[in-house]
Every structure is written in C-alpha cells, then in structure tokens.
Amino acid sequence: MRFVYSGKPLRLYGRRLLVFSKSSLDYTDIAVDKASQLNAIFFPRNLAVIGVSSDPDAFGSRFLKALIDFGFKGKLFPVNPKGGEVFGLRIYPAVSDIPEPVDSADIMVPAPLVPQVLRECLAAGVKGAQIYSSGFSETGDPQRAALEEELKAIGAQGIRLIGPNCFGVYCPAGGHTLLPGGDFPRESGPVGFISQSGGHAVELGRQARGRGLRFSKAVSYGNACDVNESDLLEYMAGDPETKVITIYLEGPREGRRFFDLVKATAPKKPIVIWKAGLTEAGARAVRSHTGSLGGEEAIWRALFHQTAAIRVGSLEELADTAEALLVLPRHTGRRIGMVGGGGGTSVAATDACAAVGLSVPPFDDSLRSRLAEILPLAGTMMRNPVDVGVPLVPPDVFRRVLEMVAAVDFVDTVIATQPLFYLLGGHFPMPLPADEIVRMLVEVPAAVRDKFGKPVVVVLPVGGEEVEMAEAEKGRRQARDRYREMGVLSLPSLDRVARAVANVVTYYEKTASNQ
Amino acid sequence: MRFVYSGKPLRLYGRRLLVFSKSSLDYTDIAVDKASQLNAIFFPRNLAVIGVSSDPDAFGSRFLKALIDFGFKGKLFPVNPKGGEVFGLRIYPAVSDIPEPVDSADIMVPAPLVPQVLRECLAAGVKGAQIYSSGFSETGDPQRAALEEELKAIGAQGIRLIGPNCFGVYCPAGGHTLLPGGDFPRESGPVGFISQSGGHAVELGRQARGRGLRFSKAVSYGNACDVNESDLLEYMAGDPETKVITIYLEGPREGRRFFDLVKATAPKKPIVIWKAGLTEAGARAVRSHTGSLGGEEAIWRALFHQTAAIRVGSLEELADTAEALLVLPRHTGRRIGMVGGGGGTSVAATDACAAVGLSVPPFDDSLRSRLAEILPLAGTMMRNPVDVGVPLVPPDVFRRVLEMVAAVDFVDTVIATQPLFYLLGGHFPMPLPADEIVRMLVEVPAAVRDKFGKPVVVVLPVGGEEVEMAEAEKGRRQARDRYREMGVLSLPSLDRVARAVANVVTYYEKTASNQ
C-alpha cells in the first residue's frame, strides 16, 4: 500500500495516517499498522541501491553483487550521479530517474550526502530506506549528530528508516540480505534477530549458516534514528513467521515502551536478550558505538525479574538458547539424568548444572542395580552422572544406559556426552570402523527420546585442536547436522548444554500459566 | 638406587630409610628424597606391563602398543600368567620370571588380583607401580575399599604407587605415556599437570597436541592410595623442567600440607588450580569419582586469597592460563588498549575486560587525533576499543593503529582482534589473496610488541561452523601456530583472552615482591 495524494506522499501523524479517498476529498482516520510500513523494507518489490559505482570492486558495487548473489527477486536499480553500468544493470543518475515506483532504497553514500539522497527518495515515493553509511551521531561530533537529526526529520515526513550506521536487514523471504551477506542462507526460519550491532548480526548469520539456525528477519538497526528496537520487537511479536525473538541490545531508545513490549510478548513468544555494556567501561563503549545509554544493571535485573524474557551473556549463548527453544518441548525439566564418560568430566558436568540451577538427583538403589547388570563395576560410575566407561562403550550398552536413565520418574531431561567422539582422529583401535560406530551412536538419543517422551540433549565436543585434525572436525560437524535432522540439540560443551537447557526450563516455568 | 638386605627390600619409615651398609650390619639413617623415588616411575629404565594378553586387541595389549608407539626407550616386559608373545615381545608368566631388575610396573589386571601382583613386584625389587585398574574405593563398596587399603599397606613396604583408578603418568623425557596416549607429543615442555581425573589428563594432553602446550609431566593419580597431589606438587616444585604447575583437583588428601606447599611454591613458580566439585551436587560426584571430599567453598576462597595460586574454572581456562604464563612478560599490565573490529564486538570486549578486572582507559584527544589521520571517520571508532572498520582494513593501517595504541603510556597491554579472518572462507572479494593478507596481518602483532616492548595478544575466532568451512578452520589453526612460533598468545575468543591476561596480571601483582 502506498498513500499518495496529487502525486505527493501523505505525512504520517504519529501512528495514524490521514487517508484521502480517491472519490472524494473527505478523509478517514485509520490506524496504520507499522508492520505494513516495515514490510516495504523487509519485502521490497524492487529496490534502489544508492552509492553504487561502475567499478565492480567498489564498496557499493560489492553490496549490489551480494544482493544479486543472494537472489533478490525484484528489480534492482543502482544509482550514482555518474551513471554508467555495473553487472549488466544500468546505473541511474538519481532516484527520480528510475522509470517506475520504488518500494525501498539501500543507501551507502558518504554521510554528508545522505540527507539529500533521502529527500529525493521521499519525493519519489520510496517507502523505506536502509542507511548503511556511518559517520553520524556515533562519532561524537556535534555536526555529525545534527546530520542525523536531519535524517530523522526527513523520515518523519513519510519514509521509514533503518540506520544509519548499520548493516541493515536480512530477510530471506524478501530476498534481501544484509551487508555483507551474499552467502547467507536463502531459506527462512523461525528466529528473529534484532541487533544494535551490525557485527553481531553478521556474526550470528555466519554462525547460523553452519548450525542450522534459520531466520525470519535479522536486523542491524544501528543508530535507530527512526525504526528502533521497540518498533522491531513489536513487528516480530506480530510476525507469524517469527517463533523466537532474539535481541542484542546496548541501550533502548524508548525504555518504558521496550519494557512493556517485552512483558506483553514474552509469555506468548520467547524473547532472548543479550544486554551488553552494563559495566562502566562497557557503557562508555556503547556511547561510542551507537550513541545510546547503557543503563543501570539494577534496571535490567528488574526487567528480567518482572518479565519472562531470557537473559543471556553472549552471542553464543543467545544462539544456543534459540536453538534449544526450537527443539526442546515444554515439559523439559530441571532434574537432569547425565550419561557420560570420565569421572572428572562428570564432576565438571555436575558443577556446571548446579551453577545454572539444574539438579542432578542421586540415583536410587533400584536404578543402580539395574545399571550394574550391564556395566562393569571397574572404570564406571553408576550414580548420577553415569560414567559409562569411555572410550570403549559399545553402542547398544550406551543405548540401554540412556533408556534406564530416561525411564525413571525423577529424571526430566537426559544429557548425554557423545562417547567415542574424540577417537574420530583414529588414535585408538576400534571394533568397528569409527564412522560406523558414530553413525550408530548418533541415532541413539533420538530413539530414547521417542521411546520415553523425554528430551535427550547431547554434548558433542571438538575432537582435536591440531591442524591435521581439521578433517575430524568435519566429521564432528556432520554428526551435529545429523543430530539436528533428528531434532536433537547438540552443543560442543557441557557448560553450553547446561546453560541452554536451564534457560529453556526457566522460560517454561515462568510461563507455565499460559500452557 | 635400590635398597636390599639379604635379598629383601627394606621398609620405608615415613620419609627416612634404614640403610644397611654392605660391609657391616651398622646402619645409617639418611633422608630419602621422594623425588628420587618418583623418578623410578617417571623415568623407568625398564618396565613390566602386567595384564597384557597375547591378543593384540585386548586392553592391556593396546596400552603396551601405545608405549611402543610412543617410543619407550628401555626394555618392556609384558606379564601374564598364560605367557605367550605379543608385538614380538615375550610375555613373562610373572614378574619374578623377568631375568633382570625392573624399575617400575604398569598394572592393569582386575582389581581383586592387584594386591598379589603388587606383592610380587615388591619381592622382585620393583620401585614404583602405576595401578590403572579401577574397582576400588571409588565404587563405594566396603570390600573394594579394603582392597585399596591392602595396596596402601603393600606400598608402605617400599614401592611407590600411582593410582589405583587412574590413567597414570605421561612423561615424554622418560618415554612413558598415559593411557591411552600413544599419539601424545614426544617433546617435553615446561608445563606440569597434576590431575585427579584421568579423563582431564587425557583431554588436556589431546588439546595440547594442537595448541602447542608441552608437558614435563602430566599425572592422573586417581584414588591416590600412596602418591597424592601434595607429593606431586612437591616434586614439581623442585623439578627444574617444570616452569608452570597446573592442577585439577577434586579434594586433596592432606589439606594442610597441600596449602603449605601451594603457599611456599606459588611465589616462585606459578600454580594454576581448577578446583571442581564445589557445588553440593559436584561434591557428591567427587565422592563417587575418587572417594575424596570436595571441601567448602570458603576454604578454597581462603586458599586463593592467601596464596599466589591462580584459580581457574575449567580445563580450557587452565590451558589458556598456562599458555599465557609462558608467553606474557612480568610487566603485562591491567590497562588494555584494544584494537578490533565492529562496534558490538568492542562493547562485548570492554564488558569482558571489566568483568575480570582489566581496565580499558579512554583514549586522550592526542591519540584520537593521531588515529583520525589514518582512519576514516565513518565506520570506525577512535576511542578505546578502536574499531578499525573491518573487514576491509589494509594490513599497514592495522599495523599503524596497533603502534599508536602500543605507544601511549597509559596502555600496558594490547589486545587485537585479527581482522579479516572470517573471510578466509572466501565469501568476500579482497584486494590480495586471502592467505597473503593473513600472512601480512599475522606478522604485525609480534612486530609491534618488539618495537614497543609491550605484549600484544590476539583474538583469533573460529571462521565458520559449516561442514564446508572445516578447510578454513585448518587455515585458522595454521595462523594460530604461526602466532605461537612468534611468541604471540592467540585464543579464539575475547572472553578467553581477557581471562587469561587477567590471571597472569593478577599473578604478577601478587608476586611483585619477588621480582
């Protein structure tokens, strides 16, 4: 939808728009969903890319190339006053020269030129723009801050803005990737990511490629001169494609609104928040990065206490938790049955669970005697955690131990350390080829889960740090992908598994009344 | 040295030995250095391997094979009542059948058979034994605990024991590897590792292979029926080959002695301790694993407060800290100058530093204006951390920024994020071949360190999680090895770099009076 009257776009008044009907000069006052405004940016039918040069290696051209490689479905209109051609596309001297209406613009001209370009977009009826250019308020320079105010004023006249100082929007269903993201996954997925940092958006997208996380939308919104974290949260709360909302935040622009949105949304749709810049030094870095205020630790503690939002401390934990939320069922519980290898590892695992509030209940005599029937006394432990005596546990024994542990009523969730895995490098003789044992072992957790209806989560450690072990690392990643195909969460360390499980359990406890 | 009288070995009385001179029946009371007793285990001239079968795939045979592969220099005497032959070696029916004196024995027969085997060793004048067998006090079974008491009593008659329920000793200079460790590095190094967990000993050795950590001795001592953590600490304190002592501990047998040894040793030789089992559940796991008591958190806090020992929370941090201690100079300081890429990353880095007590002092105007001469205003940040505007910083600009930061007097230590690294996968066009840029970048930190005499530490993240990116991971590991060759510490994440640096700085602050 585009609202024009006599060829000029209409002004937005707050969140309402005056709409003139074509048949009369009367007008109706209707609520305009911000979502439809943002959709011009997420799902543009065509796109102006402003600041592209005819040199294919220049910055803007490379981004244009990334959009082409990513497979943008609509028309792409490169813009540069010098004109010319790049990648077989005509470069238009100005947005006004483009012969058809344009939904959205990607802008990467130097900061001082952005206001003029943006005015041209507004005049041409462009509904949304992403301003990748840096050099605004984040520099701390008052003139640069004034430049940003100018953008804001132009935006208020009827064009929604992402940025400046951002990497923009990644929306696979809309065919739009962020900067640089030509090789990001083409498939959509259930995760939304709202990121005040472009680097983190790129980093998460990059990690996601490998770990199978897929996004509905990921947005690096930078200085947020118009669209901010609250707008994006509101959008994702109402977006049926987004099942889990993840947020990297330095400091929200509208604190109260953000709080209210989190409180209202989290019970229905999980929200995972990494709040950075809470130390004094971190807050200073935040001011320098996006010009926002880091805020007090106490305020943030209150937010996490009063809402069901899940607090994480790193991008890694954010991604782990999103993955866990997508895979683990609501009845995932705190009482962990742990099956692993090595006594020392079991101690560390128990500590790791206790540190995040998971319990590792002692096994009763009945379970211990059942375990003693299939495990040798020496080199194993039949308490919780069970030490199955790696590295030589046969796959069928591993399976039976998992089944025994999953069967007892005082265990909600099973954590299994993938045995034998570090042997992939081939340093120990084995009764079967390593890849065959691994194949057998990989199928066990899903089978046990299905038999007992309890989640089984797997620790799948990196096999070796040597240059020559990069091949074994490939094998580990293949096993991880296989687990994922079977709907089994696997992460490389006990600490990460324990934290992700605890985050999910806490979320479901907090939202139990919504069940 | 071997002490016998009328063909029988003499008893040890505490730490003193009655020595009968050959020429008379008078005796001298001399102090016996425990080190020389342990040296029979660390540096055996020859070795009985008891519990080997003629089946080359049986457990004991595989360990014997590991010793052969590892390159044990002396003679190996496999022992099994059934006799036979394996790997071209004659299997002796009993230790007493071995035709020459034996320094040490590796024992892996089932637990109930160990006392008899050990008595035979004692009778044959064997000076030390490693008992790999499990199935003693750790099972919680009183009969099994009594079996362990029996070992202890035999040991007191003149044979030093490592174990039972352990993976034994890895001592490259002595040609002895632990179980299973046929592929562990042959070279000795400066790190000593005392581990109450065999799994952790194997795991650290495995990691060490890749990350270039080399060991003087690593000992998995299990139930410690004779040689315990204090004995080993005392040994390593006096061992000139060991420069850094690392310890994984569940609960020491002689708490006071352990404390006194740590207090006396740490100022002269760094001691890195991972104390596990401090949570209630963890303490229960400890009892099950090695039958020891986990101890109170308060006691351990006091130990770390009252001594210069460095406390770590994981095997990873233990290894990172050992590496950092070996590489970073005494003048490594808390005031960090950070050069990196991406504003979000910088915020996280600042938070990570603040969390471990490192400071990130703001840059003064003078430094900022010098940086502004070589960095563009847009897309960079000239505060601390400096955002050099990845991914496209040219190597010479990266170098000059590092030099400017290293030059100021309010920065002690520089942390640099290796730029461009995640591009190794080839997802972005670059002005030079990726490996050439990486080569140039890798040389910068060492050059800056040498020019300004300040440590430069590098964050070198994993480049991608996909199966197909395993090749790029190989490249990352090669860069890591190259850094190591140049004496530059590099670790895969900001958190790990910050923690390792903070641990080293704290150690040098605590021990400043020893300078």
Short mmCIF file of C-alpha atoms in Angstrom, two decimals, chain A residues 228-231 233-234 249 251-265 271 273 293 295 298-300 302-304 306-307:
data_model
loop_
_atom_site.label_atom_id
_atom_site.label_comp_id
_atom_site.label_asym_id
_atom_site.label_seq_id
_atom_site.Cartn_x
_atom_site.Cartn_y
_atom_site.Cartn_z
CA ASN A 228 14.28 1.32 16.87
CA GLU A 229 14.36 -1.91 18.92
CA SER A 230 10.81 -1.37 20.17
CA ASP A 231 9.42 -0.98 16.66
CA LEU A 233 10.11 -6.04 18.67
CA GLU A 234 6.50 -5.02 18.06
CA LEU A 249 20.90 -4.55 22.90
CA GLY A 251 20.53 0.68 25.18
CA PRO A 252 16.92 1.05 24.03
CA ARG A 253 15.67 4.49 22.92
CA GLU A 254 12.24 4.10 24.48
CA GLY A 255 12.90 2.26 27.71
CA ARG A 256 9.32 2.12 29.02
CA ARG A 257 7.85 1.05 25.71
CA PHE A 258 10.53 -1.62 25.35
CA PHE A 259 9.76 -2.96 28.84
CA ASP A 260 6.01 -3.06 28.17
CA LEU A 261 6.51 -4.83 24.86
CA VAL A 262 8.80 -7.42 26.42
CA LYS A 263 6.36 -8.02 29.26
CA ALA A 264 3.41 -8.46 26.92
CA THR A 265 5.19 -10.54 24.30
CA ILE A 271 12.41 -13.36 23.86
CA ILE A 273 18.10 -10.78 25.25
CA LEU A 293 22.89 4.91 27.04
CA GLY A 295 21.61 1.84 31.56
CA ALA A 298 19.55 -2.79 38.51
CA ILE A 299 17.05 -1.73 35.84
CA TRP A 300 17.94 -4.67 33.69
CA ALA A 302 14.29 -5.84 37.23
CA LEU A 303 13.31 -6.34 33.61
CA PHE A 304 14.44 -9.94 33.64
CA GLN A 306 9.46 -8.99 36.06
CA THR A 307 9.14 -10.48 32.59
#
